Short mmCIF file of C-alpha atoms in Angstrom, two decimals:
data_model
loop_
_atom_site.label_atom_id
_atom_site.label_comp_id
_atom_site.label_asym_id
_atom_site.label_seq_id
_atom_site.Cartn_x
_atom_site.Cartn_y
_atom_site.Cartn_z
CA MET A 1 20.24 -14.40 -6.14
CA ASP A 2 18.38 -14.73 -3.18
CA THR A 3 14.99 -12.51 -1.93
CA ALA A 4 16.69 -11.30 1.32
CA THR A 5 20.34 -10.88 -0.14
CA SER A 6 18.21 -8.36 -3.22
CA ALA A 7 16.61 -6.62 -0.96
CA ALA A 8 20.48 -5.90 0.98
CA SER A 9 21.50 -4.91 -1.76
CA ALA A 10 18.92 -2.45 -2.01
CA ARG A 11 19.21 -0.59 0.41
CA GLN A 12 22.84 -0.78 0.53
CA ASP A 13 21.98 1.63 -2.88
CA ARG A 14 19.30 3.30 -2.30
CA ALA A 15 21.59 4.49 1.27
CA GLN A 16 24.07 5.28 -1.23
CA GLN A 17 22.31 7.77 -3.60
CA GLU A 18 20.84 9.36 -0.42
CA ASP A 19 25.11 10.03 0.94
CA ALA A 20 25.17 11.36 -2.87
CA ARG A 21 22.77 13.66 -2.40
CA GLN A 22 23.78 15.36 0.64
CA GLU A 23 27.34 15.47 -0.63
CA ARG A 24 25.34 17.69 -3.42
CA ALA A 25 24.28 18.93 -0.44
CA ARG A 26 27.44 19.82 1.77
CA GLN A 27 29.43 20.54 -0.95
CA ASP A 28 27.25 23.49 -2.28
CA PRO A 29 25.52 24.27 1.39
CA PHE A 30 24.57 27.83 -0.36
CA ARG A 31 22.49 26.62 -3.97
CA PRO A 32 18.82 25.95 -2.37
CA HIS A 33 17.77 22.00 -3.07
CA ARG A 34 16.05 22.18 -6.46
CA VAL A 35 12.94 21.09 -5.98
CA VAL A 36 10.93 20.26 -10.12
CA VAL A 37 7.60 19.21 -10.26
CA LEU A 38 6.29 17.50 -13.41
CA ALA A 39 2.97 19.05 -15.45
CA LEU A 40 1.20 16.12 -16.80
CA ASP A 41 -2.12 17.02 -18.92
CA GLY A 42 -5.22 16.55 -16.90
CA ALA A 43 -3.64 17.62 -14.09
CA LEU A 44 -4.72 19.14 -11.07
CA PRO A 45 -4.29 22.06 -9.83
CA PHE A 46 -4.85 21.82 -6.42
CA GLU A 47 -2.32 18.91 -6.49
CA LEU A 48 0.11 20.60 -9.07
CA GLY A 49 0.66 23.87 -6.68
CA ILE A 50 1.08 21.92 -2.94
CA PRO A 51 4.56 21.80 -4.06
CA HIS A 52 5.29 24.92 -4.47
CA ARG A 53 3.10 25.73 -2.06
CA ILE A 54 5.31 24.40 1.32
CA PHE A 55 8.85 24.40 -0.47
CA GLY A 56 8.74 27.72 -1.10
CA ARG A 57 7.93 29.58 1.91
CA PRO A 58 11.37 27.41 4.19
CA ARG A 59 13.94 30.27 4.93
CA ASP A 60 17.07 29.57 6.55
CA ALA A 61 18.44 32.40 8.96
CA ARG A 62 19.72 35.05 6.89
CA GLY A 63 16.74 34.63 4.53
CA ARG A 64 17.72 32.91 2.06
CA ARG A 65 15.28 30.28 0.34
CA LEU A 66 15.44 26.56 1.27
CA TYR A 67 14.30 26.16 -1.93
CA GLU A 68 13.07 26.17 -6.08
CA VAL A 69 10.86 25.74 -7.89
CA VAL A 70 10.70 24.89 -10.58
CA THR A 71 7.16 23.39 -12.48
CA CYS A 72 8.61 21.79 -16.31
CA SER A 73 6.27 19.85 -18.30
CA ILE A 74 7.02 16.00 -21.13
CA ARG A 75 7.49 18.70 -24.18
CA PRO A 76 9.27 21.60 -24.82
CA PRO A 77 8.02 24.97 -22.53
CA GLY A 78 4.36 26.20 -23.42
CA PRO A 79 0.64 25.00 -21.81
CA VAL A 80 -0.56 22.00 -20.07
CA GLN A 81 -4.47 21.08 -20.18
CA THR A 82 -5.24 20.62 -16.38
CA ASP A 83 -8.88 18.60 -15.22
CA ALA A 84 -9.87 22.37 -15.20
CA ASP A 85 -11.21 24.79 -17.98
CA PHE A 86 -8.25 26.43 -17.80
CA ALA A 87 -4.26 25.51 -18.95
CA ILE A 88 -1.40 26.79 -17.61
CA GLN A 89 1.68 28.20 -19.26
CA VAL A 90 4.68 25.72 -18.05
CA GLU A 91 8.56 27.14 -18.59
CA HIS A 92 10.32 24.64 -18.22
CA GLY A 93 10.55 21.15 -21.56
CA PRO A 94 12.42 18.08 -19.60
CA GLU A 95 15.79 19.27 -19.72
CA ALA A 96 14.93 20.90 -15.80
CA LEU A 97 14.39 17.03 -14.33
CA ALA A 98 18.40 16.80 -15.19
CA THR A 99 18.64 19.22 -12.19
CA ALA A 100 16.46 18.23 -10.35
CA ASP A 101 17.24 17.76 -6.52
CA THR A 102 14.04 16.38 -5.88
CA VAL A 103 11.43 15.73 -8.16
CA VAL A 104 7.94 15.67 -7.29
CA VAL A 105 5.16 14.35 -9.76
CA PRO A 106 1.42 15.76 -8.48
CA ALA A 107 -2.22 13.83 -9.58
CA SER A 108 -3.67 14.03 -13.18
CA TYR A 109 -6.48 12.15 -14.91
CA GLU A 110 -4.82 12.13 -18.17
CA LEU A 111 -2.60 9.38 -17.95
CA GLY A 112 -3.72 7.15 -20.02
CA PRO A 113 -2.00 3.55 -21.08
CA VAL A 114 -0.12 4.44 -17.58
CA PHE A 115 -3.17 4.52 -15.30
CA GLU A 116 -4.56 1.39 -17.55
CA GLN A 117 -1.41 -0.38 -18.11
CA GLY A 118 0.90 0.45 -16.40
CA VAL A 119 3.44 1.76 -18.86
CA LEU A 120 5.23 4.61 -19.86
CA THR A 121 4.41 6.43 -22.67
CA ASP A 122 7.47 7.52 -24.88
CA ASP A 123 7.62 11.05 -24.46
CA LEU A 124 7.08 10.38 -20.53
CA ALA A 125 9.60 7.54 -19.95
CA ALA A 126 12.09 10.00 -21.82
CA ALA A 127 11.15 12.91 -19.61
CA LEU A 128 12.38 10.52 -16.48
CA ALA A 129 15.35 9.47 -17.70
CA HIS A 130 16.26 12.71 -17.36
CA ILE A 131 17.09 12.39 -13.34
CA ARG A 132 20.65 12.47 -12.39
CA PRO A 133 21.02 8.62 -10.26
CA GLY A 134 20.39 9.01 -6.13
CA THR A 135 17.54 12.43 -6.86
CA ARG A 136 14.32 11.82 -4.40
CA LEU A 137 11.10 11.01 -5.90
CA THR A 138 8.55 11.61 -4.46
CA SER A 139 4.15 11.60 -5.90
CA ILE A 140 1.21 13.50 -4.92
CA CYS A 141 -2.04 10.81 -5.58
CA THR A 142 -2.11 8.86 -8.74
CA GLY A 143 1.29 10.79 -9.56
CA VAL A 144 1.87 7.80 -8.03
CA TYR A 145 1.27 5.60 -10.63
CA VAL A 146 4.41 7.07 -12.84
CA LEU A 147 6.39 6.30 -10.45
CA ALA A 148 5.26 2.99 -10.81
CA ALA A 149 5.23 2.07 -14.79
CA ALA A 150 8.77 3.68 -14.77
CA GLY A 151 9.49 0.54 -12.25
CA TYR A 152 11.46 2.85 -9.29
CA LEU A 153 8.58 1.48 -6.60
CA ASP A 154 9.44 -2.58 -7.00
CA GLY A 155 9.33 -4.48 -3.82
CA ARG A 156 8.57 -0.90 -2.35
CA PRO A 157 6.05 0.17 0.01
CA ALA A 158 3.56 2.99 -1.20
CA THR A 159 0.38 4.54 -1.14
CA THR A 160 -1.90 6.28 -3.03
CA HIS A 161 -5.54 7.52 -2.40
CA TRP A 162 -7.89 5.05 -0.64
CA ALA A 163 -10.65 4.60 -3.91
CA ASP A 164 -7.44 3.21 -6.64
CA ALA A 165 -5.65 1.78 -3.91
CA GLU A 166 -7.20 -2.11 -4.82
CA ARG A 167 -6.54 -1.07 -8.67
CA PHE A 168 -2.92 -0.30 -9.08
CA GLN A 169 -1.94 -2.79 -6.63
CA LYS A 170 -3.36 -5.28 -9.25
CA LEU A 171 -1.80 -2.89 -11.82
CA PHE A 172 1.11 -3.35 -9.38
CA PRO A 173 1.62 -6.63 -7.70
CA LYS A 174 5.20 -5.92 -6.99
CA ILE A 175 4.72 -3.51 -4.39
CA GLU A 176 4.10 -3.16 -1.75
CA VAL A 177 0.22 -1.10 -1.15
CA ASP A 178 -0.81 0.41 1.99
CA PRO A 179 -4.23 2.74 1.08
CA ASP A 180 -4.82 3.31 5.00
CA VAL A 181 -1.02 5.49 5.76
CA LEU A 182 -1.11 9.66 4.19
CA PHE A 183 2.75 8.86 3.35
CA ILE A 184 4.59 6.72 2.94
CA ASP A 185 8.65 7.90 3.54
CA ASP A 186 10.66 5.16 2.02
CA GLY A 187 14.29 7.44 1.86
CA ASP A 188 14.81 8.39 -2.09
CA VAL A 189 10.87 7.44 -2.91
CA LEU A 190 7.66 9.09 -1.03
CA THR A 191 4.45 8.39 -1.78
CA SER A 192 0.98 10.60 -0.98
CA ALA A 193 -2.41 9.35 -0.45
CA GLY A 194 -4.79 11.50 -1.58
CA VAL A 195 -5.01 15.67 -2.23
CA ALA A 196 -3.91 17.76 0.93
CA ALA A 197 -2.24 14.01 1.63
CA GLY A 198 0.38 16.51 -0.55
CA ILE A 199 0.88 19.20 1.98
CA ASP A 200 1.07 16.26 4.37
CA LEU A 201 3.73 15.29 2.91
CA CYS A 202 5.42 18.36 1.21
CA LEU A 203 5.54 19.07 5.67
CA HIS A 204 6.80 15.83 6.56
CA ILE A 205 9.65 16.90 3.92
CA VAL A 206 11.10 19.45 4.99
CA ARG A 207 10.88 18.87 8.71
CA ARG A 208 12.81 15.75 7.57
CA ASP A 209 15.60 18.41 5.29
CA HIS A 210 15.38 21.26 8.53
CA GLY A 211 13.64 20.53 11.47
CA THR A 212 10.88 20.48 13.04
CA ALA A 213 10.69 24.76 13.92
CA ILE A 214 10.89 25.11 10.76
CA ALA A 215 8.28 22.55 9.33
CA ASN A 216 5.65 23.72 12.06
CA GLU A 217 5.81 27.50 10.75
CA VAL A 218 5.85 26.90 7.17
CA ALA A 219 2.07 25.02 8.57
CA ARG A 220 1.13 28.19 10.72
CA ARG A 221 2.04 30.22 7.54
CA THR A 222 -0.14 27.69 5.46
CA VAL A 223 -2.48 27.92 8.02
CA VAL A 224 -3.00 23.45 7.86
CA PRO A 225 -1.99 21.46 11.47
CA PRO A 226 1.78 20.87 11.27
CA HIS A 227 0.56 16.79 11.90
CA ARG A 228 -2.22 14.44 11.50
CA ASP A 229 -3.55 12.29 13.46
CA GLY A 230 -4.76 8.88 11.33
CA GLY A 231 -4.37 8.32 8.10
CA GLN A 232 -6.82 7.23 5.31
CA ALA A 233 -9.16 5.35 7.12
CA GLN A 234 -10.88 8.95 9.51
CA TYR A 235 -11.28 9.84 5.98
CA ILE A 236 -13.71 6.67 4.64
CA HIS A 237 -17.45 6.64 3.74
CA ARG A 238 -18.31 2.44 5.07
CA PRO A 239 -22.13 1.79 3.88
CA VAL A 240 -24.36 -0.26 5.22
CA PRO A 241 -24.37 -3.25 2.72
CA ASP A 242 -28.00 -3.47 2.48
CA PRO A 243 -29.01 -7.17 0.25
CA GLN A 244 -32.40 -6.55 -1.60
CA GLN A 245 -32.74 -10.99 0.14
CA ALA A 246 -30.81 -10.62 2.71
CA SER A 247 -32.90 -12.82 5.37
CA THR A 248 -30.78 -11.30 8.75
CA THR A 249 -32.22 -7.64 8.14
CA THR A 250 -34.87 -7.28 10.82
CA ALA A 251 -31.56 -8.40 13.02
CA ARG A 252 -29.59 -6.56 12.08
CA ALA A 253 -32.49 -2.84 11.74
CA TRP A 254 -33.35 -4.75 15.08
CA ALA A 255 -29.03 -4.17 16.45
CA LEU A 256 -28.96 -0.13 15.11
CA GLY A 257 -31.86 0.64 16.99
CA ARG A 258 -30.00 -0.29 20.38
CA LEU A 259 -26.15 0.23 19.92
CA HIS A 260 -26.03 1.20 23.48
CA GLU A 261 -27.56 -1.94 25.25
CA PRO A 262 -25.12 -4.92 25.04
CA ILE A 263 -26.20 -7.30 22.69
CA GLN A 264 -25.53 -11.05 21.99
CA LEU A 265 -25.85 -12.65 19.44
CA ARG A 266 -28.85 -14.97 20.56
CA ASP A 267 -30.48 -12.29 20.86
CA MET A 268 -30.17 -11.56 17.04
CA ALA A 269 -30.91 -15.11 16.36
CA ASP A 270 -34.03 -14.63 17.55
CA GLN A 271 -35.66 -11.68 15.80
CA GLU A 272 -34.80 -14.26 12.54
CA SER A 273 -36.42 -17.69 14.06
CA MET A 274 -33.05 -18.87 14.01
CA SER A 275 -30.50 -21.02 15.37
CA VAL A 276 -27.53 -18.92 16.34
CA ARG A 277 -25.16 -21.81 14.01
CA THR A 278 -27.54 -20.75 10.97
CA PHE A 279 -27.65 -17.11 11.73
CA THR A 280 -23.77 -16.82 11.38
CA ARG A 281 -22.92 -18.57 8.09
CA ARG A 282 -26.52 -16.20 6.95
CA PHE A 283 -25.11 -12.93 8.16
CA ARG A 284 -21.37 -13.88 6.73
CA GLU A 285 -22.66 -14.39 3.52
CA GLU A 286 -25.20 -11.24 3.26
CA VAL A 287 -22.76 -8.65 5.13
CA GLY A 288 -19.33 -9.89 4.55
CA VAL A 289 -18.41 -10.08 8.04
CA SER A 290 -19.32 -11.88 11.33
CA PRO A 291 -22.27 -10.57 13.93
CA GLY A 292 -20.08 -9.54 16.18
CA GLN A 293 -17.76 -7.93 13.39
CA TRP A 294 -20.67 -5.67 11.87
CA LEU A 295 -21.70 -4.47 15.31
CA THR A 296 -18.29 -2.80 16.21
CA GLN A 297 -18.02 -0.79 13.10
CA GLN A 298 -21.54 0.49 14.29
CA ARG A 299 -21.10 1.32 17.10
CA VAL A 300 -18.19 2.72 15.87
CA GLU A 301 -19.95 5.07 13.15
CA ARG A 302 -22.42 6.07 15.73
CA ALA A 303 -20.27 7.26 17.68
CA ARG A 304 -18.74 8.60 14.78
CA HIS A 305 -21.41 10.35 14.57
CA LEU A 306 -21.59 12.26 17.72
CA LEU A 307 -18.24 13.29 18.06
CA GLU A 308 -18.97 15.64 14.76
CA SER A 309 -22.63 16.56 15.54
CA THR A 310 -23.30 16.55 19.62
CA ASP A 311 -21.03 18.46 22.54
CA LEU A 312 -21.80 15.13 24.39
CA SER A 313 -18.26 13.93 26.78
CA VAL A 314 -16.32 11.18 25.57
CA ASP A 315 -17.61 9.04 27.82
CA GLN A 316 -20.69 9.78 27.42
CA VAL A 317 -20.55 8.45 23.54
CA ALA A 318 -18.54 6.49 24.90
CA ARG A 319 -22.07 4.54 26.29
CA ASP A 320 -24.53 5.77 23.50
CA ALA A 321 -22.37 4.13 21.09
CA GLY A 322 -22.69 0.49 23.10
CA PHE A 323 -18.68 0.39 24.17
CA GLY A 324 -19.33 0.67 27.82
CA THR A 325 -15.59 2.82 28.12
CA ALA A 326 -14.08 5.26 26.45
CA GLN A 327 -11.30 3.47 27.40
CA SER A 328 -12.90 0.74 25.09
CA MET A 329 -13.65 3.63 23.05
CA ARG A 330 -10.65 4.63 22.04
CA GLN A 331 -9.67 1.30 21.79
CA HIS A 332 -12.07 0.22 18.88
CA LEU A 333 -11.52 4.19 16.97
CA GLN A 334 -7.56 3.52 17.44
CA THR A 335 -8.03 0.42 15.64
CA ALA A 336 -10.74 0.91 13.40
CA LEU A 337 -9.54 5.11 12.21
CA GLY A 338 -6.21 5.11 13.62
CA VAL A 339 -7.16 8.55 15.64
CA THR A 340 -7.66 8.63 18.85
CA PRO A 341 -11.57 10.34 20.22
CA THR A 342 -10.38 13.84 20.43
CA SER A 343 -7.91 13.86 17.77
CA TYR A 344 -11.04 12.87 15.58
CA ARG A 345 -13.67 15.29 17.14
CA ARG A 346 -10.53 18.09 16.49
CA THR A 347 -10.60 17.63 13.01
CA PHE A 348 -14.23 16.79 12.48
CA ARG A 349 -15.85 19.23 15.26
CA ALA A 350 -17.07 21.97 13.13
CA GLY A 351 -20.85 23.41 15.08
CA SER A 352 -19.16 24.41 18.91
CA ARG A 353 -19.66 28.31 19.44
CA ASP A 354 -16.39 27.78 20.67
CA ASP A 355 -14.68 26.49 17.35
CA VAL A 356 -16.08 29.40 15.55
CA ARG A 357 -15.05 32.15 18.03
CA ALA A 358 -11.51 30.35 18.19
CA HIS A 359 -11.02 30.96 14.87
CA GLY A 360 -11.79 34.18 14.25
CA GLY A 361 -16.42 33.71 13.50
CA THR A 362 -19.20 34.80 14.82
#
């Protein structure tokens, strides 16, 4: 079977599984959708609590809960140690996974061979064997390692925390890893990036299951945005490379003091008394990108700083960062961060008096 035929067959199987899940829901329309959260040793309490917080809210017009959320472990009922200084008492064993319509695997810092070698432990494999075909599978942050080690993600797209993405891709080369997005919906398997991206994913599931109005109401009650613009790129800090014996340091320092001005490659090369060709080669060797790419990165960082820390208009930020026009800056931020200047400022700006008043502060 060739690759295209195999992929088409896999898509057909996933579609049939989703149809089966929906048919179960139609046969018992008043039964709440059961979400089973798998609590592993080393679980992060914040991520572990996200499914209960989001899925525990939605109700239908008659006030009935649309989801039932239970937590289980891979052992018989009992304590599960978290990564904090407390354990949680889990009332369900792995058998609960057999009753799930959706399984959520939150992050854990004690995945052992799952994280180190990409293989399941015997007790984890036995627990996952309870999951019925057609069950929707989701992960939060590094919980994706469990789904990957179990083979659920082979040949499929997935994401995880940006800091783990490169390692995850090397450990599971059959998976199409996208480190820039907040979550990926691949039908019956959904994965999210780190920490708060689990909220984005769970709200997306509510929206997919029951529509925008109910998802927005859950978001309002949770005091979070119903949808966040952009992906993980806007949260990654990229420090400027500074090799100990760099021969282009003077040119970079000179350029950083003049980001608001037009800067030509010839001008930078002159600061090091080099030809343009030699300067470009050495710059790429030391910094890892071309001088033009580096200038754009620094201007993006300058714009981020101004959007976060000043009340300057978008037009003025664009001029001060060296983009010239707001449209040019908008295009560069959209490419680099996946968000517009206005969206970025709305997410990160905390100091304006209008924002303080709007949130009830003084």
